[in-house]
PDB file of C-alpha atoms in Angstrom:
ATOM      1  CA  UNK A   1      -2.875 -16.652  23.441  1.00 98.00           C
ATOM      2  CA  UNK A   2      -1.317 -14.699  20.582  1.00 99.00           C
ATOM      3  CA  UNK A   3      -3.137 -14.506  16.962  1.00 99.00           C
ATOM      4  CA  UNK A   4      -1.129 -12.787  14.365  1.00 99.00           C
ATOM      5  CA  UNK A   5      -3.830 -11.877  11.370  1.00 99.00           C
ATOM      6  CA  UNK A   6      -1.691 -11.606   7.809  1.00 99.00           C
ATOM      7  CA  UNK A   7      -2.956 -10.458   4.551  1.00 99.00           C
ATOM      8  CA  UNK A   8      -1.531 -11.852   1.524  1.00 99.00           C
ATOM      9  CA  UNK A   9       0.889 -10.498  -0.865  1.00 99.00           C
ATOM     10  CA  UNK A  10       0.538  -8.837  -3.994  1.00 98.00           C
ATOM     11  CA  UNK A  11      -1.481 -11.034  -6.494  1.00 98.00           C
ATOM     12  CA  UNK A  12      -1.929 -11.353 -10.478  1.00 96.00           C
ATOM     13  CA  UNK A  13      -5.343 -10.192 -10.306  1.00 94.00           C
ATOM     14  CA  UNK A  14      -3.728  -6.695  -8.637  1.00 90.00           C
ATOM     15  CA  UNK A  15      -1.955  -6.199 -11.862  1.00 93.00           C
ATOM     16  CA  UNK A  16      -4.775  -7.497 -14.413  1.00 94.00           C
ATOM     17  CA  UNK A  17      -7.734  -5.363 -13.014  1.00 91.00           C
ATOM     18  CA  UNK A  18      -9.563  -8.017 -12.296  1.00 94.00           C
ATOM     19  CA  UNK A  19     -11.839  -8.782  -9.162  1.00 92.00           C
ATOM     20  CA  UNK A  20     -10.657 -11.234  -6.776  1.00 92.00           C
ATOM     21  CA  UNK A  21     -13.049 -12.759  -4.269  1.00 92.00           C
ATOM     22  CA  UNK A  22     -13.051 -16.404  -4.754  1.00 95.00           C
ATOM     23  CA  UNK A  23     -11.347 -16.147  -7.927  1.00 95.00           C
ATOM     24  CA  UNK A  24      -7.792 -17.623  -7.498  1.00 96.00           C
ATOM     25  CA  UNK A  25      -4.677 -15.751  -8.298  1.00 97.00           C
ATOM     26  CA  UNK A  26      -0.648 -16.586  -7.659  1.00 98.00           C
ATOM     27  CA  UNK A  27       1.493 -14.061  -6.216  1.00 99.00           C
ATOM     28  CA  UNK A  28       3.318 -11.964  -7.951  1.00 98.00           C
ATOM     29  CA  UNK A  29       7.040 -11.673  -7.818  1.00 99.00           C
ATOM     30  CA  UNK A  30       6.729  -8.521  -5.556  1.00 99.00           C
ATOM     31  CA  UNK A  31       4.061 -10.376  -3.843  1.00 99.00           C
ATOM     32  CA  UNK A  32       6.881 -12.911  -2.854  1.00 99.00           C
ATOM     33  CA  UNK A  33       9.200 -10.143  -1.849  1.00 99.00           C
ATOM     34  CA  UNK A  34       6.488  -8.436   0.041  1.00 99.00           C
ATOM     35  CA  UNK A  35       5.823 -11.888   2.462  1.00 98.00           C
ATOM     36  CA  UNK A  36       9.675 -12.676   2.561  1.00 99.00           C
ATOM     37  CA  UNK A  37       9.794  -8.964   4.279  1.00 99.00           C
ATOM     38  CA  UNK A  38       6.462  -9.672   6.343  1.00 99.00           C
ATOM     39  CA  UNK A  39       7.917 -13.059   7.542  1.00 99.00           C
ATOM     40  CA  UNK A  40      11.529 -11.731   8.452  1.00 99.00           C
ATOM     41  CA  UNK A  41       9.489  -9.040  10.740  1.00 99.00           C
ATOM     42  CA  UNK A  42       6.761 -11.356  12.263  1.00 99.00           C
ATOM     43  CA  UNK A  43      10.228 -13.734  12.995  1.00 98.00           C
ATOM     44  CA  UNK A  44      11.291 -10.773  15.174  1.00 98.00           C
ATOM     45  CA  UNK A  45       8.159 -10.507  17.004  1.00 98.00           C
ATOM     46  CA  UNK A  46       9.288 -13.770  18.919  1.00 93.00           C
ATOM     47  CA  UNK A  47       6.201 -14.832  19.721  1.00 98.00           C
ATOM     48  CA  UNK A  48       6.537 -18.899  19.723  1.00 98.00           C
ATOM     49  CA  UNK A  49       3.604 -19.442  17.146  1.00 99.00           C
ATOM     50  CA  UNK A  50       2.968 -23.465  16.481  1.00 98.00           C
ATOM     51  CA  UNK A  51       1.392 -23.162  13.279  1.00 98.00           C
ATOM     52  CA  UNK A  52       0.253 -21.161  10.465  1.00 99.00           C
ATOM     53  CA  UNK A  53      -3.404 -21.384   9.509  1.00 99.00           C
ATOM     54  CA  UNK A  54      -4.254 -19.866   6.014  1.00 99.00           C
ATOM     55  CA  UNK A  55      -7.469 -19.557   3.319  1.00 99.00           C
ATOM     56  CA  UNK A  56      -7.337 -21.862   0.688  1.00 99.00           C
ATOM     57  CA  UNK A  57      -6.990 -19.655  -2.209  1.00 98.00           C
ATOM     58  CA  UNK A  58      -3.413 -19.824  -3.724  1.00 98.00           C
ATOM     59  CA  UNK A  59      -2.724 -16.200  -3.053  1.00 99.00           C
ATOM     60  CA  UNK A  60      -2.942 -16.760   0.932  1.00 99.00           C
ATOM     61  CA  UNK A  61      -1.460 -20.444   0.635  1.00 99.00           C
ATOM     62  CA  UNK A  62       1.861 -19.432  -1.093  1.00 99.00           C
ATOM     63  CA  UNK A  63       2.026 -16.167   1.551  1.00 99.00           C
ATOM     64  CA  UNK A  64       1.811 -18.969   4.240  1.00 99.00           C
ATOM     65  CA  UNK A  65       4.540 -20.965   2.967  1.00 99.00           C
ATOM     66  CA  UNK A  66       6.928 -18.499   3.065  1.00 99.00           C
ATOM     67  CA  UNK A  67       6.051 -17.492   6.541  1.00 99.00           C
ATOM     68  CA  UNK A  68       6.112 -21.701   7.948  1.00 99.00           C
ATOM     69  CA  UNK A  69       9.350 -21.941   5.873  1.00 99.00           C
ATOM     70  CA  UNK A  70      10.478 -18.776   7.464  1.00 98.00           C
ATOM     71  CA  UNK A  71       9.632 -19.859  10.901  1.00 98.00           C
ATOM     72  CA  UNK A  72       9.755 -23.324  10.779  1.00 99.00           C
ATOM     73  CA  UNK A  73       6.039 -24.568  12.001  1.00 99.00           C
ATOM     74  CA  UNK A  74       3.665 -26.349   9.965  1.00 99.00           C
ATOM     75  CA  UNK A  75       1.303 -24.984   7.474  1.00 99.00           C
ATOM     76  CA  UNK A  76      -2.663 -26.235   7.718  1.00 99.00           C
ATOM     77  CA  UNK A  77      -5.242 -25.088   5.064  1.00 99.00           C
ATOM     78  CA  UNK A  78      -8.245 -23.448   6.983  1.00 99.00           C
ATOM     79  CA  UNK A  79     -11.529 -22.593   5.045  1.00 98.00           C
ATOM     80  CA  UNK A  80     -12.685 -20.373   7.558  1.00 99.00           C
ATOM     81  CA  UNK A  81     -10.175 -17.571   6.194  1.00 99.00           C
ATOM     82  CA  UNK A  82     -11.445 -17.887   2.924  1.00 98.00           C
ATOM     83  CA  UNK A  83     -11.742 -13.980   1.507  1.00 98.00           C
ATOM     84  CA  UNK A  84     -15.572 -12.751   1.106  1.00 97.00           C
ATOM     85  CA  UNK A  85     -17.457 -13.770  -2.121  1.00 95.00           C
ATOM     86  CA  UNK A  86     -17.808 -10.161  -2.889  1.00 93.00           C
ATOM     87  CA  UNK A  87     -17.687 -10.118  -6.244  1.00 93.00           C
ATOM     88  CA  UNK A  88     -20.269 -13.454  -7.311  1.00 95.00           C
ATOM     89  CA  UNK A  89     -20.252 -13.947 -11.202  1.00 95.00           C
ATOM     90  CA  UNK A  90     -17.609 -10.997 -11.562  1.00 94.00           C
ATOM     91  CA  UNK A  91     -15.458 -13.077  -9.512  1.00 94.00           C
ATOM     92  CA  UNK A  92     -12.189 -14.058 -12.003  1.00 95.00           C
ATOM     93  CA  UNK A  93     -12.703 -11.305 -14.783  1.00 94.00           C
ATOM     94  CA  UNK A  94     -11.065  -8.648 -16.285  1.00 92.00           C
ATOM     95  CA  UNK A  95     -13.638  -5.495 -14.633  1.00 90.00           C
ATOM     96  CA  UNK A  96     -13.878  -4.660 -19.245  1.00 93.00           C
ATOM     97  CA  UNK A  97     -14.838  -7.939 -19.722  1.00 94.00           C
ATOM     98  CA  UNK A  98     -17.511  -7.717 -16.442  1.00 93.00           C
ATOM     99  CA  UNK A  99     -18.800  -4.954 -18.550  1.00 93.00           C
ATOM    100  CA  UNK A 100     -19.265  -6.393 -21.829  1.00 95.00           C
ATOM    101  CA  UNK A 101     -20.099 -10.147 -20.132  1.00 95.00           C
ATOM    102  CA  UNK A 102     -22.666  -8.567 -17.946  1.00 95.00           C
ATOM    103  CA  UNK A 103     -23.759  -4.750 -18.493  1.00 93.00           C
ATOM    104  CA  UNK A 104     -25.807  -4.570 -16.069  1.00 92.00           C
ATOM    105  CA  UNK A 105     -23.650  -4.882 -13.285  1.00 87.00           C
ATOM    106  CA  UNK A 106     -21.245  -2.435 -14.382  1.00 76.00           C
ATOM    107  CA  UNK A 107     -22.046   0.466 -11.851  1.00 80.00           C
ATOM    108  CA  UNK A 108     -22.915  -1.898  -9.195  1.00 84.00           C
ATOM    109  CA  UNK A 109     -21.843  -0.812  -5.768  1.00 86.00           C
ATOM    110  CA  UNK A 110     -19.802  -3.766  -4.414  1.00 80.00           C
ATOM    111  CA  UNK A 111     -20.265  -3.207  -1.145  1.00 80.00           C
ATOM    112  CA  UNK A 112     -23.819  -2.854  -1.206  1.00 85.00           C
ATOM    113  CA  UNK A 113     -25.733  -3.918  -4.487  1.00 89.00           C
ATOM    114  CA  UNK A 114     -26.797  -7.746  -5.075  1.00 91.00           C
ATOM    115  CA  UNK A 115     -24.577  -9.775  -7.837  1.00 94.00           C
ATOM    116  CA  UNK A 116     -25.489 -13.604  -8.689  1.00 95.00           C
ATOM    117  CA  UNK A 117     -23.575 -15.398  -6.420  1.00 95.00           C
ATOM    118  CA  UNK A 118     -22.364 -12.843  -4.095  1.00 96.00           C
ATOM    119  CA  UNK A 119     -21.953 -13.863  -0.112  1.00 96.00           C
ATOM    120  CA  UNK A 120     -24.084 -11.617   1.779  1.00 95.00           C
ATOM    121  CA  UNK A 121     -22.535  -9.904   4.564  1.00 94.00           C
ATOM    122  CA  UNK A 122     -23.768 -11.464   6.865  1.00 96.00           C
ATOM    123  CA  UNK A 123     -22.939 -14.715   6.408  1.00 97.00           C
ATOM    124  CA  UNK A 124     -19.864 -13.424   5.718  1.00 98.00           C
ATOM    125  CA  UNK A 125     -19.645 -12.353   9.291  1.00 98.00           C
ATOM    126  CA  UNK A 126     -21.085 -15.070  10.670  1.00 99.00           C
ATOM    127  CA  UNK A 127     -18.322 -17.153   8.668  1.00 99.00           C
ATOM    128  CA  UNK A 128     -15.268 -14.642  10.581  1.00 99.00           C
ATOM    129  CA  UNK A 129     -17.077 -15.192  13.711  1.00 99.00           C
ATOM    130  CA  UNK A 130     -16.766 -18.647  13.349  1.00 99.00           C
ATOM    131  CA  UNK A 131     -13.382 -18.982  12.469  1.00 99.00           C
ATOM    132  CA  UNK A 132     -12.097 -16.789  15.646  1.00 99.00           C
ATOM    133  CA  UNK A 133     -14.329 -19.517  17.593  1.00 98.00           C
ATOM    134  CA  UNK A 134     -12.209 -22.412  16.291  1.00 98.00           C
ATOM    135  CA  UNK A 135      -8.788 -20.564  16.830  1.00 98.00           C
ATOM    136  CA  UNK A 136      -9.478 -19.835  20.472  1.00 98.00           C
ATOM    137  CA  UNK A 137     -10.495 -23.602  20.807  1.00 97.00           C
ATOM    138  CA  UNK A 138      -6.834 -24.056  19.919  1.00 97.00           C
ATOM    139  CA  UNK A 139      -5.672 -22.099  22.680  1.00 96.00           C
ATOM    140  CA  UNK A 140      -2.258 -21.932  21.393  1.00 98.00           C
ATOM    141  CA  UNK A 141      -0.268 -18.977  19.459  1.00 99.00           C
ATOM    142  CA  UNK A 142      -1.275 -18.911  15.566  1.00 99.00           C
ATOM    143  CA  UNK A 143      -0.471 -16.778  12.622  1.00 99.00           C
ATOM    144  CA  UNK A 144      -3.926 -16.651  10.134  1.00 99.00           C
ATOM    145  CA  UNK A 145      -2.771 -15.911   6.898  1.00 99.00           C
ATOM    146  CA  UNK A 146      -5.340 -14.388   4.734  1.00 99.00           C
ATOM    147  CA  UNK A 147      -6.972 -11.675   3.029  1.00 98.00           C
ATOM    148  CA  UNK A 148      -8.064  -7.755   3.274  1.00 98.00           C
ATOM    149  CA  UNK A 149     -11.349  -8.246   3.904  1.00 97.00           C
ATOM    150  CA  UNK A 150     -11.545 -10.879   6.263  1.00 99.00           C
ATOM    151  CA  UNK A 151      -8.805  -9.046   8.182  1.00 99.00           C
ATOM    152  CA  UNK A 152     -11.116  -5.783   7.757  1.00 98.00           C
ATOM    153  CA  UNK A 153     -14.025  -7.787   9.409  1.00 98.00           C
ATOM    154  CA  UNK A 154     -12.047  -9.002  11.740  1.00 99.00           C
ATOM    155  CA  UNK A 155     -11.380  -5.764  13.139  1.00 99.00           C
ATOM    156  CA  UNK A 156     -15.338  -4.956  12.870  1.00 98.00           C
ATOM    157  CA  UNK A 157     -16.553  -7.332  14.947  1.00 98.00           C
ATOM    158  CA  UNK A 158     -14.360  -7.699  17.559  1.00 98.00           C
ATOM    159  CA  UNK A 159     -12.558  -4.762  18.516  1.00 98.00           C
ATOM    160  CA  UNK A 160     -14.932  -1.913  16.318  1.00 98.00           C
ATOM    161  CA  UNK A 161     -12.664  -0.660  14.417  1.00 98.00           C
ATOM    162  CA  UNK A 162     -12.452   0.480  11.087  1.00 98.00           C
ATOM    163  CA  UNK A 163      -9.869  -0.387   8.942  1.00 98.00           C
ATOM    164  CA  UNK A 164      -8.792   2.268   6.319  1.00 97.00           C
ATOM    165  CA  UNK A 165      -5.718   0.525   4.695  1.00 98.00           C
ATOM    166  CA  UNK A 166      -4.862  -3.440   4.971  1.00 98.00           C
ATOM    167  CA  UNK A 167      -1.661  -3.582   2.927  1.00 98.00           C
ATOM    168  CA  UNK A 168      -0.112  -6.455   0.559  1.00 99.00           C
ATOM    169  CA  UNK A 169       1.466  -8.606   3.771  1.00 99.00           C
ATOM    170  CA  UNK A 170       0.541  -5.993   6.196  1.00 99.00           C
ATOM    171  CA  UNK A 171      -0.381  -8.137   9.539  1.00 99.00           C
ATOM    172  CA  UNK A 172      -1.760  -7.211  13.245  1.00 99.00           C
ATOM    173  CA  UNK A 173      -0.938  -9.229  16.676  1.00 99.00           C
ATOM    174  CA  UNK A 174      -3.390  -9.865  18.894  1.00 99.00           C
ATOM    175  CA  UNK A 175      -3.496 -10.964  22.785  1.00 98.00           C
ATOM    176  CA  UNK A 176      -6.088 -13.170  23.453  1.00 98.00           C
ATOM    177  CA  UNK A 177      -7.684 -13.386  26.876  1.00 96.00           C
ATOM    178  CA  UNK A 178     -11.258 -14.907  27.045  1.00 92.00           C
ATOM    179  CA  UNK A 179     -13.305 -12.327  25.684  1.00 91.00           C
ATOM    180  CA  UNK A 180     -10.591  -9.335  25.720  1.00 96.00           C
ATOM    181  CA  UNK A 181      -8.885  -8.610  22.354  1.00 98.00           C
ATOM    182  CA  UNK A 182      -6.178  -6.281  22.016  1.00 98.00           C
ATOM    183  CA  UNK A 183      -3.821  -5.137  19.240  1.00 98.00           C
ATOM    184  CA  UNK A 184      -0.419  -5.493  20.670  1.00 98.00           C
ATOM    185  CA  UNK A 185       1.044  -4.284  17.438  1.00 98.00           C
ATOM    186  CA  UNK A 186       0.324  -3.527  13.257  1.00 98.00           C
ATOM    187  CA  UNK A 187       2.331  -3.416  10.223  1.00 99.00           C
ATOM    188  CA  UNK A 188       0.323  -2.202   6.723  1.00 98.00           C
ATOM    189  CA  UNK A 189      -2.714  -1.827   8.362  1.00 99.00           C
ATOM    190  CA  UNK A 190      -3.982   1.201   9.391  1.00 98.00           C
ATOM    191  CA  UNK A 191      -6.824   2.036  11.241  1.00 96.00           C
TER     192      UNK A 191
END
């Protein structure tokens, strides 16, 4: 089986300065031009996916749509793919306003320093984990749309690899057999 693992386009938050996680955000205009692009390339992969799974943020749903509208397969809301809680009580806010709102977070370490409400990381991996589970049980070619952490992750835990750039629609495809992952090709992500 074939998994193609998107990351959404360009969102409001990117242009506000404020911290994403949970928080949800449209996409921009860009953001729209940025998927269009994305789905006119993963078109050309012809790989006969049957459906596009995607987070339920607005972000990743509007990326999705343009990709099922672009290739024609139905669109189903999966809250597996939902980006990490990274952020907790900072999730939504302008990072000046996280200052003034909360002072003492403002030189937390994201990646490592506790915030109210934060999901730790490893439930966070357990929750990645879990959604490559119930996509195999599909056993049928699917594009995930979602987001640049959980496609970070995602490299992580199953193939080891370190990330260092997942761009606004950047997207890898994967081959699927059993246990065996491999990247059969990337676009915006680097690693």
């Amino acid at each position: 089986m074939k998994l193609l693992i998107v990351r959404h386009g360009e969102s409001t938050d990117d242009l506000t300065d404020q911290y994403g996680g949970w928080a949800d955000f449209h996409l921009t205009d860009k953001g729209k031009e940025q998927l269009s692009e994305s789905a006119t390339k993963i078109d050309n992969l012809n790989v006969k996916f049957t459906k596009v799974m995607c987070s339920p943020l607005l972000r990743a749903q509007e990326s999705a749509e343009i990709i099922s509208t672009k290739l024609g397969i139905p669109l189903e809301v999966f809250h597996y793919a939902k980006e990490r809680n990274a952020y907790g009580i900072l999730s939504g806010l302008n990072k000046d306003e996280a200052i003034t709102l909360y002072p003492e977070f403002a030189n937390v370490n994201i990646k490592t320093d506790f915030i109210p409400g934060k999901e730790r990381s490893e439930d966070f991996g357990d929750r990645v984990r879990a959604a490559f589970s119930k996509i195999k049980e599909l056993d049928t070619d699917v594009v995930l749309v979602t987001h640049g952490g959980f496609t970070a992750r995602f490299f992580q835990i199953f193939l080891d690899i370190e990330t260092t750039k997942v761009g606004d629609g950047g997207f890898a495809l994967f081959e699927i057999n059993g246990e065996n992952i491999e990247i059969l090709e990337a676009d915006g992500i680097e690693y």
